[in-house]
Each structure stands twice: as structure tokens, then as C-alpha cells.
Amino acid sequence: SKNFFLLAGPCVIESEAIVMEVAGSVSEICKKLGIPYVFKSSYRKANRTSANSFTGIGDEAALQLLKNAGTAFGIPTVTDIHAHEEAAMAAAYADILQIPAFLCRQTDLLEAAAKTGKIINVKKGQFLSGQAMKFAVEKINNAGNNQVLLTERGNSFGYTDLVVDYRNIPWMQAHGTPVVMDCTHSLQQPNQSSGVTGGNPQLIGTIAKAAIASGADGIFIETHPNPAVAKSDGANMLPLDQLENLLEQLVRIREALL
Amino acid sequence: SKNFFLLAGPCVIESEAIVMEVAGSVSEICKKLGIPYVFKSSYRKANRTSANSFTGIGDEAALQLLKNAGTAFGIPTVTDIHAHEEAAMAAAYADILQIPAFLCRQTDLLEAAAKTGKIINVKKGQFLSGQAMKFAVEKINNAGNNQVLLTERGNSFGYTDLVVDYRNIPWMQAHGTPVVMDCTHSLQQPNQSSGVTGGNPQLIGTIAKAAIASGADGIFIETHPNPAVAKSDGANMLPLDQLENLLEQLVRIREALL
Amino acid sequence: SKNFFLLAGPCVIESEAIVMEVAGSVSEICKKLGIPYVFKSSYRKANRTSANSFTGIGDEAALQLLKNAGTAFGIPTVTDIHAHEEAAMAAAYADILQIPAFLCRQTDLLEAAAKTGKIINVKKGQFLSGQAMKFAVEKINNAGNNQVLLTERGNSFGYTDLVVDYRNIPWMQAHGTPVVMDCTHSLQQPNQSSGVTGGNPQLIGTIAKAAIASGADGIFIETHPNPAVAKSDGANMLPLDQLENLLEQLVRIREALL
Amino acid sequence: SKNFFLLAGPCVIESEAIVMEVAGSVSEICKKLGIPYVFKSSYRKANRTSANSFTGIGDEAALQLLKNAGTAFGIPTVTDIHAHEEAAMAAAYADILQIPAFLCRQTDLLEAAAKTGKIINVKKGQFLSGQAMKFAVEKINNAGNNQVLLTERGNSFGYTDLVVDYRNIPWMQAHGTPVVMDCTHSLQQPNQSSGVTGGNPQLIGTIAKAAIASGADGIFIETHPNPAVAKSDGANMLPLDQLENLLEQLVRIREALL
């Protein structure tokens, strides 16, 4: 396909109902628009700011729901892992393993993920340049895996803000990998004194349109039928009913580049 | 027009030949593509890093060449001023007065520019947020002038780099002004030990496409028939013969947003 | 003297009473502690965030009060200028001319200041490295003046924060100039939506002690008998009655380095 | 003791000879100067930029050398762990477990470390504010451990530089924990295209003196008899024969604060 691809879903697997609703709705939209779709959701949140935050419904239960969604709608799935011993477990359920941004330098984790033979999506650390991501790609390649995606998710800009640097799209593509823009976490406002990371969800469209125009190969958007009641990252997720309109615009921008 | 507008020209007025070549070529391209075009060039460079850098051919001589270019091709012109007493002089020749980024907080300068009745284009300081530019707009409005443009030109990102934050486009549009993306100076690499500011001209297209997709109203690009021999900012200017192709892509992106 | 020197006073000249109270009190403290003292106050604030902020009592009136304070207490004075045509006027009253951080790249201003023959204190732009300040020093030297001070006042760290980089002390001393730490403006919190720059005055001691330990030659502190009612920068100024205790600690740190 | 404490040693455990030489020399200096000393060395480097870098001599072998050094010189030891399953192993040999900066948000790791009952030294992420470290302290406290140290090691400042923000010393002390300044890694120059992180070792003294003056409770310095041949972080380590002179100055600054 000449279109961009989409990684989307709720931040964390909260319940079967939410998983199936989101996977089903987004599948339908993407089929209509000709966008290859990968269902994304985390089975556990390991690096919440505060120890009091929700972390998941149990790993195996959550992974099973992820797999069910993929099977039900005939779509691949992606989920993130946080320690090397999780790689094999997650690989039994998901098609793409994602490495969190804070962990993108952990050699053991990258190698364990690589050895599953799955596609590996490495999120660029908020402290790393696009150029320096070549070392993450090399670590995965050296472990015998050539299927790598790299994802931009914003860069530290003072303590309480992130800024997206679109130069990272061509810089990371220069490593020979498709590049994804994470339109959700790029808008986080970290280090809030409440321990809950804030956001600017009304800017998701700005981030996404600029990404497609800059040549991003894929888009990552967390979406939820009702972000206000979501158990993680509610401040940043796109309401599910706004997704189709945004994707239509992105498809038109993509066509304008061809 | 539903199209974006273009501010373009050589960084500094070096000679009549360069001025007329650039103004003529770009006028023709813009006419073809339906892009409102404003010829831009500086009559003096007042804030060069190093005192040894070229600063101009003389103020009045340079301003006269600017005006001649406007008259010859039937296009408005823009130039930048650096001190309040330059406002009236420059206003006698140019249609838009531009305030340099380092000077965007200087009340005397903003007021003197405002009082000429010309359109004022204020470049956002590398140290300022888009939101804080509302105070520059207010200073101009309070001096009786409601014709303001605001220009993003990158934000300090460590000492030797700038990053463009596309959130500033909607944030500055919220002040009720059109917003321009300066695709040239956003790519500067400041604080080089040589005293000559470096750049990444191969990324001009990335910056410009993301800007149009983000909803920028205008684009600012410095261009020169032969950047390698230009007397200022050669490291950042787009070769004139690459401009048309880029503008064609930008027009298509703009149409995709409508 | 082997001690550090102090530039201190109220942010802006508000009234004769405040000027004389501060200059007198600080003179006495510094005499006791063996600290060379320069009375500092601005005769006009030209770059306030908001046009509605207080800017001064009139240039000549304010400068006369500055000079009177110097004469009354036998101390040199420093004030800042904002445009090249102010240099000669200010030089008629003050011993040191200070260049604001936003204007440290303006060649005309640096040269006009240099030509007065006064000592020039250039504040490092929030967007500049200590190394790049060599070009400001060169511009002043090339205008025939070798008496230069350089002042660190914090670096852009995201939109709403500044960070002091103590590496700039040795980096700027390498240009052959004494280096001053501005303990007041380094703590500003710029780009507040109110248009009034905030601060963290309780950290003044941290900034100052680290500066002396890093080898700073001088300290700049804005102080006021009652910061809460000051007409500018009240959020950042040190209450006058806290100054002596801080200076005593700084003197002890300085002695520990010898 | 009213003095600061010192965590020091070679970056990684390379050989018994280096371990014993450094631990012995530094012990003697610290005894003379009245500085409580903790021997620091990593038994494995898990997050090297490049997969080709040296990572260690084997975990258990390295940990045994660490413990031997502690026993031989009667000093406590500190080493860093990178995954939750390493906590118990390392705790069998070391007195303090250190959490790397990139991993300071990993709840599983913090909890596993906490449950060993050892003192936990958490390095502040380059992407975190001092205030936000309260959540790391809470995670450890909630796991039943109240012995926490926090370490500043610089903040992302553009892609290729770090800046130390001394405000983090009082901000982290406000969580009720002693605060350490890592004078070595704060000077790293990350994201070098070579894959080897550079540094500015001549600035170690500046960083350390400012830290003590700012009230830091402890100092962390990597030191090696011959940094040029060290197997990790050679670009940043202090030559062992320069340590005593620096510590003498720091002791004098500390005394000046009392």
C-alpha cells in the first residue's frame, strides 16, 4: 500500500468490551480508508509516574484479549514489554513488540525482543536524537532480526513539556526503517506535581498532519470511546468518534505527497 | 485566496542583479501556482554573530533596490528593522516591516514600527512561547495598528540547535493573526565556534511541508541562485532552482486540508 | 581585592528614597565584608513582557538619582541601555553600561556602548553559549574598549523555565573577562500567561553560593526593602534585610577557594 | 559527620588490580580528610550506547571483587542494577543498590531493590525534575524501605548536551532524602554519532564545588588510575591522582557553609 499505517487502540487493556469496541470501530474505518491497521494496547503499565496508578488486569488475561481482538477482526496487534523475560510471553500473543521510550537503550531487552522474531517497534527516548537510534537498530539486527520500526514520541523540552522534532522522521528513516509518529505521548506534559501526566489532546490533529506531511510511514494514536473515564492516559487519548475525520484528512495529505 | 502566501528572497540585498533575478523568478513561479508573493530581503544585517561578517551595501541603496523589485514585478516587499529610528526610513520603501526574533520584546521598536501604518511581521524569539507573543501583538495594537503577522523561526534547544514546535502555529493563530513559518532560520545551528551559523538546508522541505499541514498561513524561505557564494546565511538558503518543486508540493498539501 | 564584587540595587529606579536606602544599606554591608560594591538600577525598562508594566520615572531624572547615589556613598554605578543612541546619555551618569541579554548580539549597541570608554557589562543571551560570547567581547574590543564584564543570567529551558549552566563561568572567563552571576534574573520563570514574569526568590542563595564556588568574579542581585510593592521584578528580588547574611556565606565560600 | 560523603571508584569492574588500587587510594585520602567513603563500581554495563562496547567480566566475579574491596578497606560499597531479578544477587554483595537514571521510573525495579532492605540510590532521569523524584521515593517507601538517596546527573539540554540544574539539590532534599551530585555523568555529551559518549572532564571540579556549595550531601565521582585506557567512560573519569586536591577544596567549601 502507498498509504501510511495506523497503530491505534486504548492505552491499556481495561476490559474485553473496550478492546472489542475500539478494535472493531477502528478496523472498519481503516478498511474504508485503505489504511493498514494494527491494534495497539498495553497489557501492563510498568512505568507509571505514581505507584498508585492502575497497572493492568493481569498479564495473560490482557494478552489473551489482545489476541482475540486481532483474530476477531483479522488485524495484527502490538503491545509493549518492559523486561527481557516478558518478550517470549508477549510474543505468544502479539505480532509486534514495542519497546518503551525510557527503555530504548536497554540492550538485554532489545535482544530478547529481537530473538522472538517478531517485528520490533522501538520508541525513541525523550533524551535521544533520531541519529542515535541507529544503535538500537544495530542491537536488534545483531540479534538476527531485521524487522524494526522506530517511533518518535517527543523530546524533553524543560521539565514539564515535550516538543516533537520532525527532523527525526528523515533522520530515523535514514537507518532503513519505517518511522511512526506517536501523536498521543508526544503531547504529554510530564513531571506534573500531581503525579498524573497531563496533555493537550486538542493538538493531536496538528501533530498527526505535520507527521504525514513530513513523510512519516505510520501514525500511532491512542483512542478510547470515553477518554474521561479511561484508566490510563485519559488526558491524552483521542475520543474514538473523532478518529475517522482525522484519518480522512491524513489520507488526503498523504496523497498530496505522492 | 485560499492558498498560503510566500515571503521569499535572498537573505541580504547584495546587488541589483541578485535582487532582480530572485524577485523575477519567484514572481513567475508564484503566479503560475496561485501563491501571493512578497519579496523579502534585508537591507542590513545588524546582529551577525561575528563583527567580521558582511552587513550590507548601505541602507538607502539597498532599500531602493528592494522597492525597485516590488515595482518591477508588481509585488509587495518586506524587510527587517533593528532600531526604532529605522522604522520611518524603511517604511518609505517596504510594505511590511519585520521585527527580528531577538528584538521581539523591544517595546520602542514595536511601537515605532506600528506607527508607520505598515503591516508588521514579528518573528517569535527563540526564547518565547507562541502564547507569549500575544504581548507583542498587544503592543502593536495599542499603538494603533491591527495588521500583524507572527512568524515561527525555531526555539532554543540546547546551545547549538533549534527545534520547531508546530504547536506554535495554532497557539499564535489564537491571537487573531496569520502565522508564517520561517523555513530557513528554523534550521540554523547557532553558537558555532566559527562564528558562522550553520544549517541543514536539506531539511527545508520537511519544515515547510509540516508547516502547511499544521495550518500555517504563510511560508518564509530564503533563496539564492547560488547559496554557496551568498554573503549571509549561505548555509541555510534554498537554491532558487529547487523552489518551484517544493512550492508545488506545498500547494497540494494545502488543497488536501480544504 | 581577592574578594568577589557585587552589583546590587533595586530593579528599576522608582524614587529617590528607595535608591538612597538601598545604596546606603548595601554600601555599609559591603564595607564591613570587604566586598567591592557597584550600585545597580535601571533608569528605564524597555523590554517588559506587557506594555502595561511600569517602565520608569523619566530617563534623565532616573539617571541623576543613580549618579547621586554613587556620589553620596562613593561607589561606582551600573545601568542598562537598550538602543545605541542611549549610550552617550547613560555614560554621562554611570560608570558601567550594561547590555541586556536579549540585545547582546546587536552590533550597533555594543559598539556605541564601547565607544563611551566606560566598562561594558554584557549579559549573555538566554539563547547563547558562554563560548559564543567571545563574539560580543570582540565587537567591543574592536571598537577600542578592553573593559568588558560578562554576566550569566540563565538559559532557555523549555518555554517557562531557565536553567543556570555553571560551565559558562569558566567558559566565559576563557575570553579574558571577569564573569558575573545574575542571581535574580536566572530564577525568572518566563512566558507566564499573566504577562508578569514569575520567580523563585527562595533559591537566590543556592544560585549565588554555587556561583562563588564555581569561581564567579562577581555577583548581581536585585534587592529592595519591600519586594512585594516593587514596581518591577518584585517576584524575584531579595528582601534587603536578607542580603547581609547571604553575603557573609559567600565571603566564606570565596575564602575556602583561595 | 558534618562532612559530605563520597561515592567513588572506576566506572566498571575491569580487574582486581584496578579495584584494589582505587579503593585503597581513595580510602586513605578520605580517612585523612574525614570523608565517609563508599566504593562504587558497576559489575555490568547494560545500557551502553553501542552493542560493541565492553559490558563486564561476568556478574558474580565482578560482584565478588566489589565485596572484597569493601572488606579489605572496611568501607561500604555501591553498585547499580538494571532489572528486578538482579536485585537479590547484587544485594548479597553490595551495601547500596543504585538505580540507573534511564530506569528510575521502572516500578518493578524500584520495588525489587527496596525489598532487599539495602540503601537505594536512585539517579534522577535526564528527563525528570527533582520534584518528580518524590514518586520514586514513594515507590520505595511503599515497598517497606525508608533508606533512599537521590542523585542528580544532569538534564537533557538539546540532543548532545546535559546541563546540571542545582535547584534540584534543595528540591530533592525536600523529599527527606540525602542528595548526591554525580560529577562524572553530568558532564556526558550524549548522542555522539560515534556511539561513544563524550565528556568534559576538566569541568569536574566546577560541578563538584558548585554542588557542595549548593548543599549537596554527597558527591559521586568516577576515578581511574589511567582514564585513557579505561574500558568504559574513560572520557569522563577523573585521574586518580587529581582526586585528593579536589576533595580538599570541597571540604573547605563545606566548612564555609556550617
Coordinates of C-alpha atoms in Angstrom, one line a residue, chain D residues 13-191:
Chain D
I13 CA 34.9 -3.5 37.4
E14 CA 37.6 -4.4 34.9
S15 CA 40.1 -6.3 37.1
E16 CA 41.1 -7.0 40.7
A17 CA 44.2 -4.8 40.4
I18 CA 42.2 -1.7 39.4
V19 CA 39.5 -2.3 42.0
M20 CA 42.0 -2.6 44.9
E21 CA 44.2 0.2 43.7
V22 CA 41.3 2.7 43.5
A23 CA 39.6 1.5 46.7
G24 CA 42.8 1.6 48.6
S25 CA 43.9 5.0 47.4
V26 CA 40.6 6.7 47.9
S27 CA 40.1 5.1 51.3
E28 CA 43.3 6.6 52.5
I29 CA 42.5 10.1 51.2
C30 CA 39.1 10.0 52.7
K31 CA 40.4 8.8 56.1
K32 CA 42.8 11.8 56.1
L33 CA 40.0 14.3 55.2
G34 CA 37.3 12.9 57.3
I35 CA 35.0 12.0 54.4
P36 CA 32.8 8.9 54.7
Y37 CA 33.6 6.8 51.6
V38 CA 31.6 4.3 49.7
F39 CA 33.4 2.3 47.0
K40 CA 31.4 2.4 43.7
S41 CA 31.8 0.3 40.6
S42 CA 29.4 -1.3 38.1
Y43 CA 29.5 -5.1 37.8
R44 CA 27.9 -4.9 34.3
K45 CA 27.1 -2.0 31.9
A46 CA 23.7 -2.8 30.5
N47 CA 22.8 0.3 28.6
R48 CA 25.8 1.1 26.6
T49 CA 25.1 3.2 23.5
S50 CA 26.6 0.7 21.2
A51 CA 26.3 -3.1 21.4
N52 CA 30.0 -3.3 20.7
S53 CA 31.1 -1.7 23.9
F54 CA 32.6 -3.6 26.9
T55 CA 30.0 -4.7 29.3
G56 CA 31.8 -6.6 32.1
I57 CA 33.9 -9.5 33.3
G58 CA 30.9 -11.6 34.5
D59 CA 28.4 -10.6 37.1
E60 CA 29.3 -12.8 40.1
A61 CA 33.0 -12.4 39.5
A62 CA 32.7 -8.7 39.4
L63 CA 30.4 -8.5 42.5
Q64 CA 32.9 -10.6 44.5
L65 CA 35.7 -8.2 43.7
L66 CA 33.4 -5.3 44.8
K67 CA 32.8 -7.1 48.1
N68 CA 36.4 -7.9 48.6
A69 CA 37.3 -4.3 48.2
G70 CA 34.8 -3.3 50.8
T71 CA 36.1 -5.9 53.2
A72 CA 39.7 -5.1 52.6
F73 CA 39.3 -1.5 53.4
G74 CA 36.4 -1.6 55.8
I75 CA 34.2 0.5 53.6
P76 CA 30.6 0.1 52.3
T77 CA 30.0 -0.5 48.5
V78 CA 27.5 0.6 45.9
T79 CA 26.7 -0.9 42.5
D80 CA 23.9 -0.5 40.0
I81 CA 21.3 -3.0 38.9
H82 CA 19.3 -3.0 35.7
A83 CA 16.5 -5.5 36.1
H84 CA 14.4 -6.6 39.1
E85 CA 15.8 -10.1 39.1
E86 CA 19.3 -8.7 39.7
A87 CA 18.4 -7.1 43.0
A88 CA 18.8 -10.1 45.3
M89 CA 22.0 -11.1 43.6
A90 CA 23.6 -7.7 44.0
A91 CA 22.3 -7.3 47.5
A92 CA 24.3 -10.3 48.5
Y93 CA 27.5 -8.4 47.8
A94 CA 26.8 -4.6 48.0
D95 CA 25.6 -2.3 50.7
I96 CA 23.8 0.2 48.4
L97 CA 21.9 -0.6 45.2
Q98 CA 21.9 2.1 42.6
I99 CA 19.1 2.5 40.1
P100 CA 20.3 3.9 36.7
A101 CA 18.8 7.2 35.5
F102 CA 17.0 5.8 32.5
L103 CA 15.3 3.2 34.8
C104 CA 14.3 5.5 37.6
R105 CA 10.6 5.2 36.7
Q106 CA 10.5 1.3 36.5
T107 CA 8.3 0.3 39.4
D108 CA 9.3 -3.4 39.3
L109 CA 12.9 -2.5 39.6
L110 CA 12.4 0.0 42.4
E111 CA 10.3 -2.4 44.4
A112 CA 12.7 -5.3 44.0
A113 CA 15.6 -3.1 45.1
A114 CA 13.6 -1.8 48.0
K115 CA 12.7 -5.3 49.2
T116 CA 16.4 -6.2 49.7
G117 CA 16.5 -3.9 52.7
K118 CA 19.6 -2.2 51.3
I119 CA 20.0 1.5 50.9
I120 CA 18.7 2.5 47.5
N121 CA 20.4 5.3 45.5
V122 CA 18.1 6.4 42.6
K123 CA 19.7 8.5 39.9
K124 CA 17.3 11.1 38.6
G125 CA 16.4 10.6 34.9
Q126 CA 17.7 13.2 32.5
F127 CA 14.1 13.8 31.6
L128 CA 12.8 14.3 35.2
S129 CA 12.6 17.2 37.6
G130 CA 13.8 17.0 41.1
Q131 CA 10.2 17.4 42.3
A132 CA 9.0 14.4 40.3
M133 CA 11.5 12.2 42.1
K134 CA 9.1 12.1 45.0
F135 CA 7.3 9.4 43.2
A136 CA 10.4 7.2 43.1
V137 CA 10.9 7.8 46.8
E138 CA 7.2 6.8 47.4
K139 CA 7.5 3.6 45.4
I140 CA 10.5 2.6 47.6
N141 CA 8.9 3.7 50.8
N142 CA 5.7 1.8 50.0
A143 CA 7.8 -1.4 49.5
G144 CA 8.9 -1.0 53.1
N145 CA 12.2 0.7 52.7
N146 CA 13.0 4.2 54.0
Q147 CA 16.7 4.3 53.2
V148 CA 16.8 6.3 50.0
L149 CA 19.4 8.5 48.3
L150 CA 18.7 10.6 45.2
T151 CA 21.4 11.6 42.7
E152 CA 21.4 14.4 40.2
R153 CA 23.2 13.5 37.0
G154 CA 22.3 16.3 34.6
N155 CA 19.3 17.1 32.4
S156 CA 18.7 16.8 28.7
F157 CA 19.7 20.1 27.1
G158 CA 19.2 19.5 23.4
Y159 CA 20.4 16.2 22.0
T160 CA 24.1 16.4 22.6
D161 CA 24.4 18.1 25.9
L162 CA 23.4 17.8 29.5
V163 CA 23.0 20.7 32.0
V164 CA 23.2 20.4 35.8
D165 CA 20.3 22.3 37.5
Y166 CA 21.4 23.0 41.1
R167 CA 17.9 23.8 42.1
N168 CA 17.4 20.1 42.1
I169 CA 19.5 19.8 45.2
P170 CA 17.1 21.6 47.5
W171 CA 14.1 20.3 45.5
M172 CA 15.2 16.6 46.1
Q173 CA 16.2 17.2 49.7
A174 CA 12.6 18.3 50.3
H175 CA 11.6 14.7 49.8
G176 CA 13.5 13.9 53.1
T177 CA 16.5 12.2 51.4
P178 CA 20.2 13.0 51.2
V179 CA 21.1 14.2 47.7
V180 CA 24.2 13.3 45.8
M181 CA 25.8 15.1 42.8
D182 CA 27.1 12.8 40.1
C183 CA 30.0 14.9 38.9
T184 CA 31.0 12.4 36.2
H185 CA 27.9 11.6 34.2
S186 CA 26.6 15.1 34.5
L187 CA 29.4 16.1 32.1
Q188 CA 28.5 13.5 29.4
Q189 CA 27.9 14.6 25.9
P190 CA 25.3 12.1 24.8
N191 CA 24.2 11.1 21.3

